[in-house]
Tab-separated table of C-alpha atoms in Angstrom:
chain	number	residue	atom	x	y	z
R	1	ALA	CA	15.063	-5.552	7.308
R	2	ASN	CA	12.804	-2.701	8.464
R	3	LEU	CA	9.202	-2.979	9.671
R	4	ASP	CA	8.985	0.646	9.937
R	5	LEU	CA	10.158	0.723	6.230
R	6	ALA	CA	7.800	-2.212	4.959
R	7	ASP	CA	5.165	-1.297	7.250
R	8	GLU	CA	5.311	2.101	4.329
R	9	LEU	CA	5.621	0.460	1.689
R	10	VAL	CA	2.350	-1.682	2.393
R	11	ASP	CA	0.268	1.638	3.214
R	12	VAL	CA	1.116	2.556	0.032
R	13	ALA	CA	0.556	-0.029	-2.345
R	14	SER	CA	-2.582	-1.390	-0.615
R	15	SER	CA	-3.925	1.901	-1.196
R	16	GLY	CA	-7.313	2.964	-3.653
R	17	ARG	CA	-4.495	5.238	-6.184
R	18	ALA	CA	-1.516	2.337	-6.176
R	19	ARG	CA	-3.557	-0.806	-6.684
R	20	ARG	CA	-5.694	1.786	-9.820
R	21	GLN	CA	-1.885	2.715	-10.841
R	22	MET	CA	-1.284	-0.380	-11.063
R	23	PRO	CA	-0.371	-2.668	-14.747
R	24	ARG	CA	-2.807	-5.107	-16.031
R	25	ARG	CA	-1.178	-7.683	-17.450
R	26	SER	CA	-0.990	-8.208	-20.728
R	27	PRO	CA	-3.539	-11.301	-23.044
R	28	ALA	CA	0.157	-13.094	-22.958
R	29	VAL	CA	0.018	-13.574	-19.399
R	30	THR	CA	-4.066	-13.914	-19.122
R	31	ALA	CA	-3.745	-17.018	-21.647
R	32	VAL	CA	-0.578	-18.336	-19.878
R	33	GLU	CA	-2.596	-17.949	-16.296
R	34	GLN	CA	-6.244	-19.891	-17.909
R	35	MET	CA	-4.189	-22.287	-18.859
R	36	TYR	CA	-2.443	-23.335	-16.167
R	37	TRP	CA	-5.976	-22.781	-13.743
R	38	LYS	CA	-7.445	-25.458	-16.105
R	39	LEU	CA	-4.614	-28.037	-16.457
R	40	MET	CA	-4.589	-27.182	-12.671
R	41	GLY	CA	-8.889	-27.932	-11.857
R	42	ASN	CA	-8.827	-30.668	-14.586
R	43	ALA	CA	-5.804	-32.462	-12.804
R	44	THR	CA	-7.798	-32.411	-8.346
R	45	ARG	CA	-11.260	-31.607	-9.817
R	46	VAL	CA	-11.065	-28.283	-8.078
R	47	SER	CA	-12.166	-24.774	-8.900
R	48	TYR	CA	-10.008	-22.336	-8.659
R	49	PRO	CA	-10.037	-18.014	-9.183
R	50	VAL	CA	-9.370	-17.472	-12.953
R	51	PRO	CA	-7.741	-14.439	-13.011
R	52	GLU	CA	-8.818	-11.824	-15.811
R	53	SER	CA	-7.293	-9.217	-17.881
R	54	ASP	CA	-8.925	-6.991	-15.262
R	55	SER	CA	-8.578	-8.820	-12.612
R	56	ASP	CA	-6.298	-6.939	-9.625
R	57	PRO	CA	-2.694	-8.682	-8.803
R	58	THR	CA	-2.870	-9.753	-5.144
R	59	LEU	CA	-0.670	-7.592	-2.679
R	60	TRP	CA	0.594	-11.001	0.037
R	61	ASN	CA	1.973	-8.864	3.002
R	62	TYR	CA	4.490	-9.969	5.604
R	63	LYS	CA	2.631	-11.473	7.667
R	64	GLU	CA	0.832	-13.862	4.915
R	65	CYS	CA	3.680	-14.221	3.166
R	66	MET	CA	7.355	-15.353	3.463
R	67	GLU	CA	10.115	-16.310	0.743
R	68	VAL	CA	11.804	-19.359	1.343
R	69	ASP	CA	15.733	-19.108	0.314
R	70	GLY	CA	15.765	-21.529	-2.721
R	71	GLN	CA	19.318	-22.627	-1.819
R	72	PHE	CA	18.458	-24.666	0.728
R	73	PHE	CA	14.637	-25.784	-0.044
R	74	PHE	CA	13.384	-27.579	-2.879
R	75	ASN	CA	10.637	-26.128	-4.796
R	76	GLY	CA	7.950	-28.085	-6.080
R	77	VAL	CA	6.147	-30.980	-4.647
R	78	PRO	CA	5.290	-31.690	-2.056
R	79	PHE	CA	8.126	-29.140	-0.922
R	80	GLU	CA	5.614	-26.933	-1.811
R	81	VAL	CA	3.215	-27.666	0.997
R	82	LYS	CA	6.012	-28.135	4.102
R	83	ALA	CA	7.248	-24.792	3.197
R	84	ARG	CA	4.144	-23.322	3.796
R	85	ASP	CA	3.522	-25.443	6.978
R	86	TYR	CA	7.092	-23.960	7.420
R	87	ALA	CA	6.006	-20.788	7.235
R	88	ALA	CA	2.521	-20.314	9.136
R	89	GLU	CA	4.877	-21.983	12.320
R	90	THR	CA	6.797	-18.883	11.804
R	91	LEU	CA	4.476	-16.893	11.391
R	92	THR	CA	2.062	-17.665	14.132
R	93	ALA	CA	4.911	-17.454	16.806
R	94	ALA	CA	6.453	-13.563	15.710
R	95	PHE	CA	2.724	-12.038	15.254
R	96	LYS	CA	1.196	-14.613	17.925
R	97	VAL	CA	-1.708	-15.334	15.404
R	98	PRO	CA	-2.926	-18.518	14.441
R	99	LYS	CA	-2.317	-19.055	10.662
R	100	THR	CA	-2.700	-23.069	8.944
R	101	SER	CA	-0.967	-23.542	5.553
R	102	GLY	CA	-4.566	-22.749	3.974
R	103	ASP	CA	-3.413	-19.563	4.827
R	104	VAL	CA	0.005	-17.848	3.608
R	105	ILE	CA	1.452	-18.362	0.172
R	106	ALA	CA	5.895	-19.528	0.115
R	107	VAL	CA	7.442	-18.263	-2.434
R	108	SER	CA	11.179	-19.982	-3.210
R	109	ALA	CA	13.120	-17.168	-4.813
R	110	MET	CA	17.403	-16.815	-3.605
R	111	GLU	CA	18.470	-13.363	-3.495
R	112	GLY	CA	17.175	-12.158	-0.805
R	113	ILE	CA	19.376	-14.083	1.743
R	114	GLY	CA	22.914	-12.552	-0.086
R	115	VAL	CA	21.210	-9.301	-0.055
R	116	ALA	CA	20.170	-9.044	3.290
R	117	GLU	CA	23.370	-10.397	4.631
R	118	ALA	CA	25.304	-7.558	3.199
R	119	LEU	CA	23.340	-5.686	5.011
R	120	LEU	CA	24.247	-6.389	8.170
R	121	LYS	CA	27.512	-6.730	6.978
R	122	TYR	CA	27.643	-3.765	6.342
R	123	HIS	CA	25.595	-2.322	9.309
R	124	LYS	CA	28.071	-3.960	11.311
R	125	LEU	CA	31.157	-2.235	10.705
R	126	ALA	CA	32.935	0.032	13.207
R	127	SER	CA	33.387	2.430	10.284
R	128	THR	CA	28.964	2.508	9.461
R	129	ASP	CA	28.130	6.029	10.942
R	130	ARG	CA	23.464	5.151	9.510
R	131	LEU	CA	21.720	2.065	9.058
R	132	ILE	CA	20.740	1.358	5.772
R	133	PRO	CA	17.196	0.850	6.320
R	134	TYR	CA	15.508	-1.843	3.915
R	135	SER	CA	12.554	-4.626	3.039
R	136	ASN	CA	12.372	-7.377	0.304
R	137	VAL	CA	10.091	-6.865	-2.638
R	138	ARG	CA	9.205	-9.485	-4.062
R	139	THR	CA	6.835	-10.530	-6.954
R	140	LEU	CA	5.987	-13.515	-8.950
R	141	SER	CA	7.076	-14.717	-12.282
R	142	ASN	CA	5.808	-17.933	-13.809
R	143	TRP	CA	4.502	-20.843	-11.489
R	144	LEU	CA	5.579	-22.758	-8.188
R	145	HIS	CA	5.380	-26.552	-9.676
R	146	GLN	CA	2.681	-27.802	-12.972
R	147	PRO	CA	0.022	-28.469	-12.346
R	148	VAL	CA	-0.482	-31.667	-10.380
R	149	ALA	CA	-2.840	-34.817	-9.725
R	150	GLN	CA	-3.091	-37.416	-6.178
R	151	VAL	CA	-3.067	-40.705	-7.663
R	152	SER	CA	-4.034	-42.365	-4.586
R	153	PRO	CA	-3.798	-40.902	-0.990
R	154	GLY	CA	-0.844	-38.809	-0.550
R	155	VAL	CA	1.267	-39.392	-3.055
R	156	TRP	CA	0.568	-36.608	-6.475
R	157	GLN	CA	1.797	-36.397	-9.692
R	158	VAL	CA	2.794	-34.334	-12.406
R	159	ALA	CA	-0.919	-33.933	-14.713
R	160	ALA	CA	0.479	-31.449	-17.413
R	161	GLU	CA	3.465	-29.775	-18.211
R	162	PRO	CA	2.950	-26.444	-20.281
R	163	PRO	CA	5.354	-25.035	-22.228
R	164	GLU	CA	6.756	-22.656	-19.620
R	165	ASP	CA	7.058	-18.542	-21.231
R	166	PHE	CA	9.512	-16.553	-18.332
R	167	VAL	CA	9.955	-13.749	-20.252
R	168	THR	CA	6.453	-12.916	-20.818
R	169	GLY	CA	5.822	-13.418	-16.232
R	170	TYR	CA	8.893	-11.482	-15.943
R	171	GLY	CA	7.816	-8.854	-18.436
R	172	TYR	CA	4.489	-8.061	-15.751
R	173	ALA	CA	6.169	-9.483	-12.557
R	174	ILE	CA	9.485	-6.317	-13.403
R	175	ALA	CA	6.052	-4.091	-14.288
R	176	THR	CA	4.250	-4.381	-11.337
R	177	GLY	CA	7.158	-4.475	-8.951
R	178	SER	CA	7.961	-1.182	-9.880
R	179	ALA	CA	4.866	0.370	-10.047
R	180	THR	CA	4.681	-0.494	-6.130
R	181	ILE	CA	8.486	0.457	-5.021
R	182	LEU	CA	7.253	3.857	-7.262
R	183	SER	CA	4.425	4.361	-5.799
R	184	LEU	CA	6.093	4.585	-2.542
R	185	TYR	CA	8.464	7.132	-3.683
R	186	GLN	CA	5.882	9.091	-5.203
R	187	GLY	CA	3.593	9.755	-2.126
R	188	ARG	CA	6.878	10.990	-0.227
R	189	CYS	CA	7.322	13.385	-3.387
R	190	GLU	CA	3.770	14.185	-2.440
R	191	GLN	CA	4.130	15.285	1.346
R	192	ASP	CA	7.619	16.978	0.473
R	193	VAL	CA	5.715	18.835	-2.251
R	194	ASP	CA	3.589	19.803	-0.043
R	195	GLN	CA	5.618	20.133	2.517
R	196	GLY	CA	7.431	23.268	1.338
R	197	ARG	CA	10.542	20.978	0.183
R	198	LEU	CA	9.870	20.784	-3.073
R	199	PRO	CA	8.405	23.727	-5.414
R	200	ARG	CA	4.634	23.843	-5.893
R	201	ASP	CA	4.701	22.377	-9.306
R	202	TYR	CA	7.431	19.398	-9.032
R	203	ASP	CA	5.876	16.362	-11.032
R	204	CYS	CA	5.427	13.904	-8.398
R	205	SER	CA	3.656	11.711	-11.221
R	206	PHE	CA	5.758	8.302	-13.180
R	207	VAL	CA	4.763	5.658	-15.908
R	208	VAL	CA	4.982	2.308	-15.786
R	209	ASP	CA	5.492	1.441	-19.678
R	210	TYR	CA	4.670	-2.037	-20.006
R	211	PRO	CA	2.394	-3.526	-22.528
R	212	ALA	CA	-0.954	-3.197	-21.257
R	213	ALA	CA	-0.622	-0.784	-18.441
R	214	ALA	CA	-3.780	1.236	-18.175
R	215	LEU	CA	-4.492	5.193	-19.018
R	216	ASN	CA	-4.231	6.171	-15.230
R	217	ASN	CA	-0.131	4.724	-14.734
R	218	LEU	CA	0.687	8.313	-14.924
R	219	VAL	CA	-1.427	10.068	-12.249
R	220	SER	CA	-0.552	13.560	-11.512
R	221	ALA	CA	0.912	14.853	-8.093
C-alpha cells in the first residue's frame, strides 16, 4: 500500500467538510445497531454508546485498525480478541507507539490480500514502467460476532442471535465508503480548478444517493 495516498485520504476524510458530507444512518440501520448494542449490553452488563441516526460514522486510520484476512483467521469470539492482540502488537512494532487490544479494532475481510498480491506482481513485471499507488478503504456492514455473555471465567457464549440484515448494512457501508473516496477526488478537483488545470466554473460537487443522505451531501466547489 502507498502511505502517501493513505495519508491524503485520511486527511481529507477527517476534515470538517468531509464529515458533514457523510451520509447519516437510515432508520433501518439505526434500528439494527441499537438492537445489537442493547442485546450486548444486557448480556455483558456493560453500558455501550448507542448510535443515533445523526451520529457520525467513526473513522479509523491505519495506525488504529487492521484488516485480518478471513481466509486465514476465523471471526467471532474468541478470535476477535486474539486478532486485536495481534493488531496491537503489529502496530506497536510498526509505529513505536504502545497499543493494546483495547486501543485498536480488527476487521475480518478477504479481498485485501488478493488485490495487494495482484498489484505486487504487476509492479515486479519488467514491462511495468509506472507503479500504481493504492490504499484499501474498508467499511463495516455488519457485526463481527453475535452478542456474548461470560458464563464462567474465560468462557464466553453467544447470548442472543439477532437477525442479520446484510442489505441494510451493506447499503450504508457502500454509501459511507463512496462519500469518503469522492471527498478525496473532490479535493483534487478543486486544486485543479485553483491551479488553472480546470475551468473556474467547473463543478466539483458530488451526490451520494442514499435514503438518509443529508442535504449537505451536495457540496459545490
